[in-house]
Coordinates of C-alpha atoms in Angstrom, one line a residue:
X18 CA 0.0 0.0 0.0
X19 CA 1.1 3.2 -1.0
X20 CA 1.6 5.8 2.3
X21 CA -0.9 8.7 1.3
X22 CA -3.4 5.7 0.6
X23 CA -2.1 4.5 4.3
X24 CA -2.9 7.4 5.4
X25 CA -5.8 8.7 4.3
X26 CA -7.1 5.0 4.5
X27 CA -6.4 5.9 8.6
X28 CA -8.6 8.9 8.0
X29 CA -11.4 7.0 6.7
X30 CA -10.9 8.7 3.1
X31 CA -12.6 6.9 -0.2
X32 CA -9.6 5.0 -1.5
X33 CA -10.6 6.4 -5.2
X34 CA -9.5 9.6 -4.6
X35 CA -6.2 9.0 -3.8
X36 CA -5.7 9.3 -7.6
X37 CA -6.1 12.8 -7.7
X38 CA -3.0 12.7 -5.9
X39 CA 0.4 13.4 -7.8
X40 CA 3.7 13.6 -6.0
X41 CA 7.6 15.3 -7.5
X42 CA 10.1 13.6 -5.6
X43 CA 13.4 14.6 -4.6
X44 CA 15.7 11.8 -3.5
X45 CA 18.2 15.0 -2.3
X46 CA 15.8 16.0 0.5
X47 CA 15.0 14.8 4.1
X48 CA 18.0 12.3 3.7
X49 CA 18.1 9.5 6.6
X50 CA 18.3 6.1 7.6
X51 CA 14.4 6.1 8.4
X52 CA 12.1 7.2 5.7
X53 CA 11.6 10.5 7.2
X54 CA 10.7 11.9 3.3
X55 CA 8.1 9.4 2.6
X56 CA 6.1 9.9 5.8
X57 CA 6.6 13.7 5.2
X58 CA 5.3 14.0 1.8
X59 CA 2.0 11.4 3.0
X60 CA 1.1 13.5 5.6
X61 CA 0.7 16.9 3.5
X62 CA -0.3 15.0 0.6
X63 CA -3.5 13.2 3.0
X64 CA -4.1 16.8 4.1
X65 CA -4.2 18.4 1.2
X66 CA -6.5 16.5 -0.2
X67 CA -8.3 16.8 2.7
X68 CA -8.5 20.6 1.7
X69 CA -9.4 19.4 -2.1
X70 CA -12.3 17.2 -1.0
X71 CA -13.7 19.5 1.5
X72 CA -13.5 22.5 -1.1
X73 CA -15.2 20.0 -3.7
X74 CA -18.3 19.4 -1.1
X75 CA -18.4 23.1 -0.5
X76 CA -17.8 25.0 -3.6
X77 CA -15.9 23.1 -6.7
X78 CA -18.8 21.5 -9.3
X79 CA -16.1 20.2 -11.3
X80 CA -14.9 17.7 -8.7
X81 CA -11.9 17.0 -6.4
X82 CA -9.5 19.5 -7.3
X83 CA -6.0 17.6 -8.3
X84 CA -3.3 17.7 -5.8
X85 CA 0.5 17.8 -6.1
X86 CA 3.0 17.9 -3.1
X87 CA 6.5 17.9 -4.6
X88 CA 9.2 16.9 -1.8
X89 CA 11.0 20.4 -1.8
X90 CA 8.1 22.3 -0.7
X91 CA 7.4 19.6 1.7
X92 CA 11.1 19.9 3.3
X93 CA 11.6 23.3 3.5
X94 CA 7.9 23.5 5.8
X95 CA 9.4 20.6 7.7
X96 CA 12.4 22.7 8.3
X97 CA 10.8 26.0 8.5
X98 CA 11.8 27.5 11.5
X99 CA 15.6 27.3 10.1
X100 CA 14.3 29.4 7.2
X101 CA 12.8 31.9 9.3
X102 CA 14.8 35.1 9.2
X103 CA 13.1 38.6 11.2
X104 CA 14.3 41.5 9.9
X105 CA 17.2 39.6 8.8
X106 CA 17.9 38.1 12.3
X107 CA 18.4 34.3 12.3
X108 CA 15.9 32.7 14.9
X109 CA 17.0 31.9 18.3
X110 CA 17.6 27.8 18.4
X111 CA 17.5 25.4 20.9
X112 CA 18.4 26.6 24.4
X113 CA 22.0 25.3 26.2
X114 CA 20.2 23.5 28.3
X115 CA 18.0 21.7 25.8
X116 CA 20.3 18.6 24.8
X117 CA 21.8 15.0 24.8
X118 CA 23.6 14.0 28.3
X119 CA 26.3 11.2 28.7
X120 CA 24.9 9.6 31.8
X121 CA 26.6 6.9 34.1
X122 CA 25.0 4.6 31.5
X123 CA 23.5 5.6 28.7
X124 CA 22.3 8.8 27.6
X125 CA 19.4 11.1 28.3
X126 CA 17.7 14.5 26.5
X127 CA 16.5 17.4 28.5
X128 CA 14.3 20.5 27.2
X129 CA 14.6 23.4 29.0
X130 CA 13.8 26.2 25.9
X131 CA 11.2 27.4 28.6
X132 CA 11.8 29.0 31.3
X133 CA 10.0 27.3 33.8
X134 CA 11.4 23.9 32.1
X135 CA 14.9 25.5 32.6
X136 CA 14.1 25.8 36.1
X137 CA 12.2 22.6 37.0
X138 CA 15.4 21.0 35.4
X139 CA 17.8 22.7 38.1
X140 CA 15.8 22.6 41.1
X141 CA 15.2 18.3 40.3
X142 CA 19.3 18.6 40.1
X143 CA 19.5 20.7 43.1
X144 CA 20.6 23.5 41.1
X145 CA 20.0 27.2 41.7
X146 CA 17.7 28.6 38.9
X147 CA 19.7 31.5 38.3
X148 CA 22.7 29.7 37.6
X149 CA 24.6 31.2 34.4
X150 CA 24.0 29.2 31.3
X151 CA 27.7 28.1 30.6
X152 CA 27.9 27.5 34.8
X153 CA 24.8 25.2 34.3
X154 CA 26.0 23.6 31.4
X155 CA 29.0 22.6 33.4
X156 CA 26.9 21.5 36.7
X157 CA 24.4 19.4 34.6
X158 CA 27.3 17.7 32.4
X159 CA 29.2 17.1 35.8
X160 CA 26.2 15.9 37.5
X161 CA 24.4 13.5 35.3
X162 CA 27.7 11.6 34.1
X163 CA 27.5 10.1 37.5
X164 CA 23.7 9.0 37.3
X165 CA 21.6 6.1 35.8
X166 CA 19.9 7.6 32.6
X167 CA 16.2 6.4 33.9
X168 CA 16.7 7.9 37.0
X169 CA 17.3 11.2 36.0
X170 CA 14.6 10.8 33.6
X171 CA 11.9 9.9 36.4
X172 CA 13.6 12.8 39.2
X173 CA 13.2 15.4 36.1
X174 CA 9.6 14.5 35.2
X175 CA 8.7 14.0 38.8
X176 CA 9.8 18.0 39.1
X177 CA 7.8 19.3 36.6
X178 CA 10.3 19.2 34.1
X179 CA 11.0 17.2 30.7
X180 CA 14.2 14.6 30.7
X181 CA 14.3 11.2 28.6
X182 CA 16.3 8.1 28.3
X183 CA 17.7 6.7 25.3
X184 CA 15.8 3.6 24.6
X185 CA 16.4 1.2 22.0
X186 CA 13.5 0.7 19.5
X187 CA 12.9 -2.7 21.0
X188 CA 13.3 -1.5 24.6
X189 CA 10.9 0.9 23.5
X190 CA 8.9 -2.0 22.1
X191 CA 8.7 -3.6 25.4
X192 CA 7.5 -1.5 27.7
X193 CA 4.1 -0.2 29.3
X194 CA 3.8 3.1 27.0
X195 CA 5.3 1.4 24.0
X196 CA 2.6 -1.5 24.2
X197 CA 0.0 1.3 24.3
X198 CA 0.7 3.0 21.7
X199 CA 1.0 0.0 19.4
X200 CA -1.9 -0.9 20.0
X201 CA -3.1 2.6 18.5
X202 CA -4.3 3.6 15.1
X203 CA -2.1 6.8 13.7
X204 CA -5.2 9.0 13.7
X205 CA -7.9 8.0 16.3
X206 CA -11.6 9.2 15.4
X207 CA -14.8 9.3 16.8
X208 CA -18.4 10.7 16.6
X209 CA -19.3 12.2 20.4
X210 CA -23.3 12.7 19.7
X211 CA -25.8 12.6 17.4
X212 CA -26.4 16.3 16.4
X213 CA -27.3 17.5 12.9
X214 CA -25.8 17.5 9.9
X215 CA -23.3 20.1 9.1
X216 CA -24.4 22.7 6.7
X217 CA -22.0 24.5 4.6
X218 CA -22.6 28.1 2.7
X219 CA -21.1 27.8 -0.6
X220 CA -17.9 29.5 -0.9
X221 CA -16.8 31.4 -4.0
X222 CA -13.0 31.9 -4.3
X223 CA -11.5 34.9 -2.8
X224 CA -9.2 36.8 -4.7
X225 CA -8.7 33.8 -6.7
X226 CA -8.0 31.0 -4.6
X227 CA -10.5 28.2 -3.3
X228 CA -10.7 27.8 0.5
X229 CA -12.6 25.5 1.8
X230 CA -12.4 26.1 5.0
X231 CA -14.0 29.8 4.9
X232 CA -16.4 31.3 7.3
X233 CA -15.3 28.4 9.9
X234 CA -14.2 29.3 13.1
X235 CA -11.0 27.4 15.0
X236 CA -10.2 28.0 19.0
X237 CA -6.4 27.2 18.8
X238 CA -5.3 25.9 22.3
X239 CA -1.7 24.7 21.2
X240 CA 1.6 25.6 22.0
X241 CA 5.3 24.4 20.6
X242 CA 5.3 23.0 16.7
X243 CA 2.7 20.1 16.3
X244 CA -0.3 22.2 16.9
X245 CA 0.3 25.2 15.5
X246 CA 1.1 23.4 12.3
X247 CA -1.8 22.1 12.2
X248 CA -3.5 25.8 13.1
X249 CA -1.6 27.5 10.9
X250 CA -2.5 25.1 8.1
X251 CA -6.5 25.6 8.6
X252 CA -5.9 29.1 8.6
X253 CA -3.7 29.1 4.7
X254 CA -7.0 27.4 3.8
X255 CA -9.5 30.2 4.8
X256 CA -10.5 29.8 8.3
X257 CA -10.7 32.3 10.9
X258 CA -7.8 31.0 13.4
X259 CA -7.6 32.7 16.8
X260 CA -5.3 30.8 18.8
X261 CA -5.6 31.8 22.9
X262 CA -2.8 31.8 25.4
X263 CA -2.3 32.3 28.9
X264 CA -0.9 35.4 29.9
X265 CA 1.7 34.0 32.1
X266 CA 2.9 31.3 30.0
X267 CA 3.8 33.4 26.7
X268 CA 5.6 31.3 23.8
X269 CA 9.0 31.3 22.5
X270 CA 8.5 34.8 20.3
X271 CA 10.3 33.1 17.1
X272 CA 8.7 29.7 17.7
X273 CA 5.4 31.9 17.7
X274 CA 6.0 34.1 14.5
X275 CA 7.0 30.7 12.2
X276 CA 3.8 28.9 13.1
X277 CA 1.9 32.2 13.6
X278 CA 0.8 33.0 10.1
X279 CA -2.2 33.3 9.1
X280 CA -3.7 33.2 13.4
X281 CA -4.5 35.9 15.4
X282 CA -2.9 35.5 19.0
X283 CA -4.7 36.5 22.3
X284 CA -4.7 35.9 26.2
X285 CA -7.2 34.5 28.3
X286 CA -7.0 33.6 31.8
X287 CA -9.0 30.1 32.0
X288 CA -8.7 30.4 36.0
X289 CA -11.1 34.0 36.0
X290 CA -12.4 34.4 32.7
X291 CA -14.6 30.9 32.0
X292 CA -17.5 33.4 30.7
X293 CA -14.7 35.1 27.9
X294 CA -13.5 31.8 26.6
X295 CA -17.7 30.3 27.0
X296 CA -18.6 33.3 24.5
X297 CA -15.6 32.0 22.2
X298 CA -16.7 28.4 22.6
X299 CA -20.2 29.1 21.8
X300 CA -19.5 30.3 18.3
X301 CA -16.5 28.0 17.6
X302 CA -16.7 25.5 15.0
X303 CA -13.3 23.8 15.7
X304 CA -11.5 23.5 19.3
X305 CA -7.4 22.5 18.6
X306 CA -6.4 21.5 22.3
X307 CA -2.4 20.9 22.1
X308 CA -1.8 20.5 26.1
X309 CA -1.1 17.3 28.0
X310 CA -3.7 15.1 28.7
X311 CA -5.9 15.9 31.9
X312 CA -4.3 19.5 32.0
X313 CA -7.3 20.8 30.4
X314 CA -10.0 18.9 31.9
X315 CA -10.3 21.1 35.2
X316 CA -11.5 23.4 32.9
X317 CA -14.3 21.4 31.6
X318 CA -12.1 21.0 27.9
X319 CA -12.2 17.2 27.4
X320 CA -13.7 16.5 23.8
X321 CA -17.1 15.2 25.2
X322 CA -17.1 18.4 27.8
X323 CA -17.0 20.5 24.8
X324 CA -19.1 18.6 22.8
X325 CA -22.1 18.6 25.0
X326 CA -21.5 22.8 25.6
X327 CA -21.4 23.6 21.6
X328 CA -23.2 20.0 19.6
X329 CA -21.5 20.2 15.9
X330 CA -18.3 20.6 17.5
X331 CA -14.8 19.2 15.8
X332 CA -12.6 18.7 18.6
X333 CA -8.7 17.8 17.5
X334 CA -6.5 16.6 20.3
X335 CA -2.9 16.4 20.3
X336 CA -0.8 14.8 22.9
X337 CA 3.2 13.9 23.1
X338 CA 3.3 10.2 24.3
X339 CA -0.5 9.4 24.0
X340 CA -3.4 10.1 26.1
X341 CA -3.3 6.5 27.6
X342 CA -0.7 4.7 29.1
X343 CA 1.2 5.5 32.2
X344 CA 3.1 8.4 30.5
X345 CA 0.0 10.0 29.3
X346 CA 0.8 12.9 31.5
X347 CA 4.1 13.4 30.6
X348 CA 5.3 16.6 28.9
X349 CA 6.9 15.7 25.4
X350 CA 8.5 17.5 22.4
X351 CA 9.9 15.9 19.5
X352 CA 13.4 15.8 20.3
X353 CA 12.4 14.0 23.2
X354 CA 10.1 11.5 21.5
X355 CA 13.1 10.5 19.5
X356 CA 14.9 9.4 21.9
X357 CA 12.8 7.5 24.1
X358 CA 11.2 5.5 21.3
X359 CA 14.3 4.3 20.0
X360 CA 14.4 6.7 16.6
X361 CA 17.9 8.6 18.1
X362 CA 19.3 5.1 18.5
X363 CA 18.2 3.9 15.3
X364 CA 19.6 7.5 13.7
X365 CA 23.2 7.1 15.3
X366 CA 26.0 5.4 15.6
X367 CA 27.2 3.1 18.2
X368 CA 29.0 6.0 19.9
X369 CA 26.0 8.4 20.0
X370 CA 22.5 8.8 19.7
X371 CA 21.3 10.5 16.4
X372 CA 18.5 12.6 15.1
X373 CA 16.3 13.3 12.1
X374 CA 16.9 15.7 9.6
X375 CA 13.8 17.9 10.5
X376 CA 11.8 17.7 13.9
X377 CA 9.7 15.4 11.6
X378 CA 7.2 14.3 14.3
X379 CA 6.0 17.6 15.0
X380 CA 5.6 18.4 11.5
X381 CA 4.5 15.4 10.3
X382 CA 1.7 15.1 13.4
X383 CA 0.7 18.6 12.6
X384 CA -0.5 17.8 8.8
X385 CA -2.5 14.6 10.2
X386 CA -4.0 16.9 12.7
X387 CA -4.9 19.2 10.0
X388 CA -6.0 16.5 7.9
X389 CA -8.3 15.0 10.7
X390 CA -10.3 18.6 11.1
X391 CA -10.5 18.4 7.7
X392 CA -11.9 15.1 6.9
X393 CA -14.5 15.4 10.3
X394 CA -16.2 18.7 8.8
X395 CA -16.4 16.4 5.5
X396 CA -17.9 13.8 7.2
X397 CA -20.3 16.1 9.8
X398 CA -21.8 17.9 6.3
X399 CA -22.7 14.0 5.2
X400 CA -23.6 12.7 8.5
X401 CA -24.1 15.1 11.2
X402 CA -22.8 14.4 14.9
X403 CA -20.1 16.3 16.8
X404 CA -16.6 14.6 16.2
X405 CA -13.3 14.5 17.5
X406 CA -9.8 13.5 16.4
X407 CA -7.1 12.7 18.3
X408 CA -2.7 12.1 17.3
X409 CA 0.4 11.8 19.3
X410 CA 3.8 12.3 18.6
X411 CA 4.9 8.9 19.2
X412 CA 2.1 7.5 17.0
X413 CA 3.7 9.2 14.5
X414 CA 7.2 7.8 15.8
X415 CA 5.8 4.3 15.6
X416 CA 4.3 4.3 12.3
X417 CA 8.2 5.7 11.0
X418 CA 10.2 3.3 12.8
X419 CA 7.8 0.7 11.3
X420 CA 9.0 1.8 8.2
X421 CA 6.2 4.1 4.9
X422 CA 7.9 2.4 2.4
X423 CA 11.2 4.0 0.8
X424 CA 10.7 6.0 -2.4
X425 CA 10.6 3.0 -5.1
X426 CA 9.8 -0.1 -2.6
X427 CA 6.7 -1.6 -2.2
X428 CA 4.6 -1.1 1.0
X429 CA 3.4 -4.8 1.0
X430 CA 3.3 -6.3 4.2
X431 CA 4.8 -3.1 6.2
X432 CA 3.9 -3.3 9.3
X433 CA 1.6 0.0 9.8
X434 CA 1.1 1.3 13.2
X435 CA 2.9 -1.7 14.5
X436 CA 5.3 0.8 17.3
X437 CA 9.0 -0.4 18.2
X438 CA 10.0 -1.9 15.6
X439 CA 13.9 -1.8 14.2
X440 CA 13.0 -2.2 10.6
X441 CA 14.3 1.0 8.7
X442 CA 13.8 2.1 5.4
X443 CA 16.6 1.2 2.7
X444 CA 17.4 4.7 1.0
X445 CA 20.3 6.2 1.0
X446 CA 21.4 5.5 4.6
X447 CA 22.4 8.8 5.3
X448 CA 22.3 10.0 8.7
X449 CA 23.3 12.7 11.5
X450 CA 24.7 12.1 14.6
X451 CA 23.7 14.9 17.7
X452 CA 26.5 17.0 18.8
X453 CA 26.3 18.1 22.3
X454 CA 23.0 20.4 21.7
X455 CA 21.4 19.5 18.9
X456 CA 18.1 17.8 18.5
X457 CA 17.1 17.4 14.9
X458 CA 15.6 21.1 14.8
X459 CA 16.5 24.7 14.9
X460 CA 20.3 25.5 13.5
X461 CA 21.0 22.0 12.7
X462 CA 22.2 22.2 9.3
X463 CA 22.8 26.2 9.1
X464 CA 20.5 27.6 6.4
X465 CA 19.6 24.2 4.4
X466 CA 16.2 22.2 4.4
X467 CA 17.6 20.3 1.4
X468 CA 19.1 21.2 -2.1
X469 CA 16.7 23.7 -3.7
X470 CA 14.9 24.9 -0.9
X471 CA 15.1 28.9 -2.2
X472 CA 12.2 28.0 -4.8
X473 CA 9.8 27.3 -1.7
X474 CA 10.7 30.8 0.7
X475 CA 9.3 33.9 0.3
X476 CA 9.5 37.5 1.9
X477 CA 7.0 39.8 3.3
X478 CA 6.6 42.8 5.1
X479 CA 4.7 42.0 9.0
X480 CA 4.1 43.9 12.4
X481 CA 7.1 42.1 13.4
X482 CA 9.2 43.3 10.6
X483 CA 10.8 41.5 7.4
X484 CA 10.1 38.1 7.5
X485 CA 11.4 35.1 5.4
X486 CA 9.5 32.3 5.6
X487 CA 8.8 29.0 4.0
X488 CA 5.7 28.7 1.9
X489 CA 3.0 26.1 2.7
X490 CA 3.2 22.6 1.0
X491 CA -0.3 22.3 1.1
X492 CA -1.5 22.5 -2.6
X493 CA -4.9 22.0 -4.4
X494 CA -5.9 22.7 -8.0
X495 CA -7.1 26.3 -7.3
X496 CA -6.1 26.2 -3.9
X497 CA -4.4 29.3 -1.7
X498 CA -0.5 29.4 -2.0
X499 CA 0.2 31.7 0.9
X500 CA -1.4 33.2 4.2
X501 CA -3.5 36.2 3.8
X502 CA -2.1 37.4 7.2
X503 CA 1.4 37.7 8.4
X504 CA 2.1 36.8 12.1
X505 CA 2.2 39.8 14.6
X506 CA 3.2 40.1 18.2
X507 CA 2.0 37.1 20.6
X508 CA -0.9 38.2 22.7
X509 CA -1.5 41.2 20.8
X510 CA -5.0 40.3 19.9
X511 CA -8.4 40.6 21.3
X512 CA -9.9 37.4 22.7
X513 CA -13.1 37.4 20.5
X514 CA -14.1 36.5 17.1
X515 CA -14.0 38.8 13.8

């Protein structure tokens, strides 16, 4: 089986229009010993014609538009916050903190590009918070070469803060959380209740371009990469994206401008302002939640919660490790979910852990996301009922380590969404291996997603200055090609709809 047919097969997508579907590879792009371009070009290509079928039910007589997702586009979004320049300032990357450890025994990866990360991270180390980042550098190195990898990973966590151990793939395999998630489709959906059909106003294109997700409203509650993709992407194709913060919990301000586009950002304190976000809720058509597990459900945000508050609802949950198993609380980030499900081992040598060439869960997870919103409003104009989908980065990491068939391979007998396994994909068996800091994203490879990325950047004037940026790889027949809306300043936004 082909991968977009895997994966829009997951999304319960007729298998017929998978023809529509045409796909420019480059062999020179996303380059590693997993087949981190195959799953890259599946997801955007299952979400675009997500985009392409949706616009045919709303506003395209002629049929499913065709779709094309050529590999360079798709690379240079998967690396897009290293072709970010503000103003002609490179973004900030990865903080010092936020690396691999050598470890009495094995290895570990913190993340500590938050503050309060940072500090959780020194206080579980018996650290002072304030420590100097070259001092703490030293004190962390010093410190965890003299403990057992899993303990420092459970002492972080137990803090508050986000540490993993290098696992192997079968390690990985075997244990509670890997079982879990093996036993997992990629993209879980669901109908919550039995309230009417959708119905959709036709759309005519604006200024030129078909978007089929006009006049729809999306409550963005993500944070980080995976989520805001997936944001970011509903808004290229026409909805109205507001995505809400806390006040005291702002987001890294280059992180926000390269997932930012298209969005307008506000603040709303969940704790005293329940009637503010109600109003949004009431007149939402999508929620996007992107926060761990449980964290949200104090607030009354689980998808049924919502559901029963605002029937017609799409709710689209994303989650790190899962949101089952005994890490389902757990913070995770990419980098992180490479190394505990075995990818980093699998990507290295027998020296050191490795990485992939973009932070290609986050991405990747972000287009099913997308996809899954796309697919449920679909479905809810045929059939009616509030719906919700659900991904997780290590879903993701499973399905890759299980190996979407290598460009020119057959996917016969893969074994899709089996997690843990060792197999890897056959191309060219390039790799990277992690110096001290890195972790497959930001600054890893200077200015390069891939030979012959320049075709797929652009440069506009925003708020925030001068921005280069990579263009979406979403593409339909008569489809958008770039946000209406440049990102502005995080927060800067009032908390209500336009």
């Amino acid at each position: 089986m082909d991968e977009i047919e895997y994966v829009w097969s997951v999304l319960g997508g007729d298998a017929a229009l998978t023809t529509r579907v045409a796909r420019a590879a480059r062999p020179e792009v996303l380059e590693a010993r997993l087949p981190v371009r195959a799953l890259a070009s599946a997801c955007v290509g299952a979400c675009a014609l997500a985009a392409a079928e949706l616009a045919a039910r709303r506003a395209a007589p002629g049929g499913v538009p065709a779709v094309r997702v050529d590999d360079g586009a798709v690379a240079a979004a998967f690396t897009s916050e290293r072709h970010l320049r503000i103003g002609g300032r490179e973004p900030v990357s990865f903080a010092p903190l936020s690396r691999l450890w050598r470890t009495a025994d094995g290895w570990v990866r913190t993340h500590a590009n938050y503050p309060h990360h940072r500090a959780r991270l020194l206080a579980a180390l018996g650290l002072a918070r304030d420590t100097e980042d070259a001092r703490a550098v030293d004190a962390v190195g010093s410190l965890l070469a003299g403990l057992p990898a899993r303990s420092v990973e459970e002492t972080v966590y137990a803090a508050g803060g986000a540490a993993v151990a290098l696992r192997t793939p079968e390690e990985w395999a075997a244990s509670e959380q890997g079982r879990a998630v093996a036993g997992r489709p990629l993209v879980e959906r669901g109908v919550l209740d039995a309230s009417p059909a959708r119905t959709f106003a036709p759309v005519p294109p604006s200024a030129g371009a078909l978007l089929p997700a006009a006049g729809l409203r999306v409550l963005d509650l993500t944070r980080v990469i995976a989520g805001p993709v997936a944001t970011r992407t509903l808004a290229l194709l026409g909805a109205d994206v507001l995505r809400v913060d806390p006040p005291g919990l702002p987001e890294l301000p280059d992180q926000h401008v390269d997932t930012g586009f298209g969005k307008r950002s506000a603040t709303l304190d969940l704790t005293c302002d329940q009637a503010a976000f109600e109003e949004l809720l009431g007149a939402a058509d999508v929620v996007v939640t992107g926060y761990r597990p449980g964290s949200l459900a104090r607030f009354g945000l689980s998808p049924r919660a919502l559901a029963a508050r605002r029937p017609g609802l799409v709710v689209a949950r994303l989650s790190a490790w899962g949101a089952y198993g005994p890490w389902a609380g757990r913070r995770g980030f990419d980098s992180l979910v490479q190394v505990g499900t075995g990818i980093a081992a699998l990507e290295g040598t027998a020296d050191r852990p490795g990485a992939l060439p973009a932070q290609a869960l986050d991405h990747g997870t972000g287009y099913l996301l997308a996809a899954g919103v796309l697919r449920a409003l679909t479905e809810q104009s045929r059939h009616g009922g509030s719906r919700y989908v659900e991904v997780a980065l290590a879903r993701t990491a499973a399905w890759l380590s299980a190996g979407p068939a290598p460009d020119g391979a057959s996917g016969a007998g893969r074994p899709h969404g089996v997690g843990g396994s060792s197999t890897m994909g056959t191309g060219s068996g390039a790799h990277r291996v992690c110096a001290a800091g890195d972790a497959g994203g930001p600054g890893d490879a200077g200015d390069a997603g891939g030979p012959g990325a320049s075709p797929w950047l652009r440069e506009r004037e925003s708020p925030l200055g001068r921005l280069r940026y990579a263009l979406p790889p979403v593409r339909f027949e008569g489809g958008p090609t770039d946000w209406e809306r440049a990102p502005g300043p995080w927060g800067a936004d009032a908390a209500r709809w336009v």
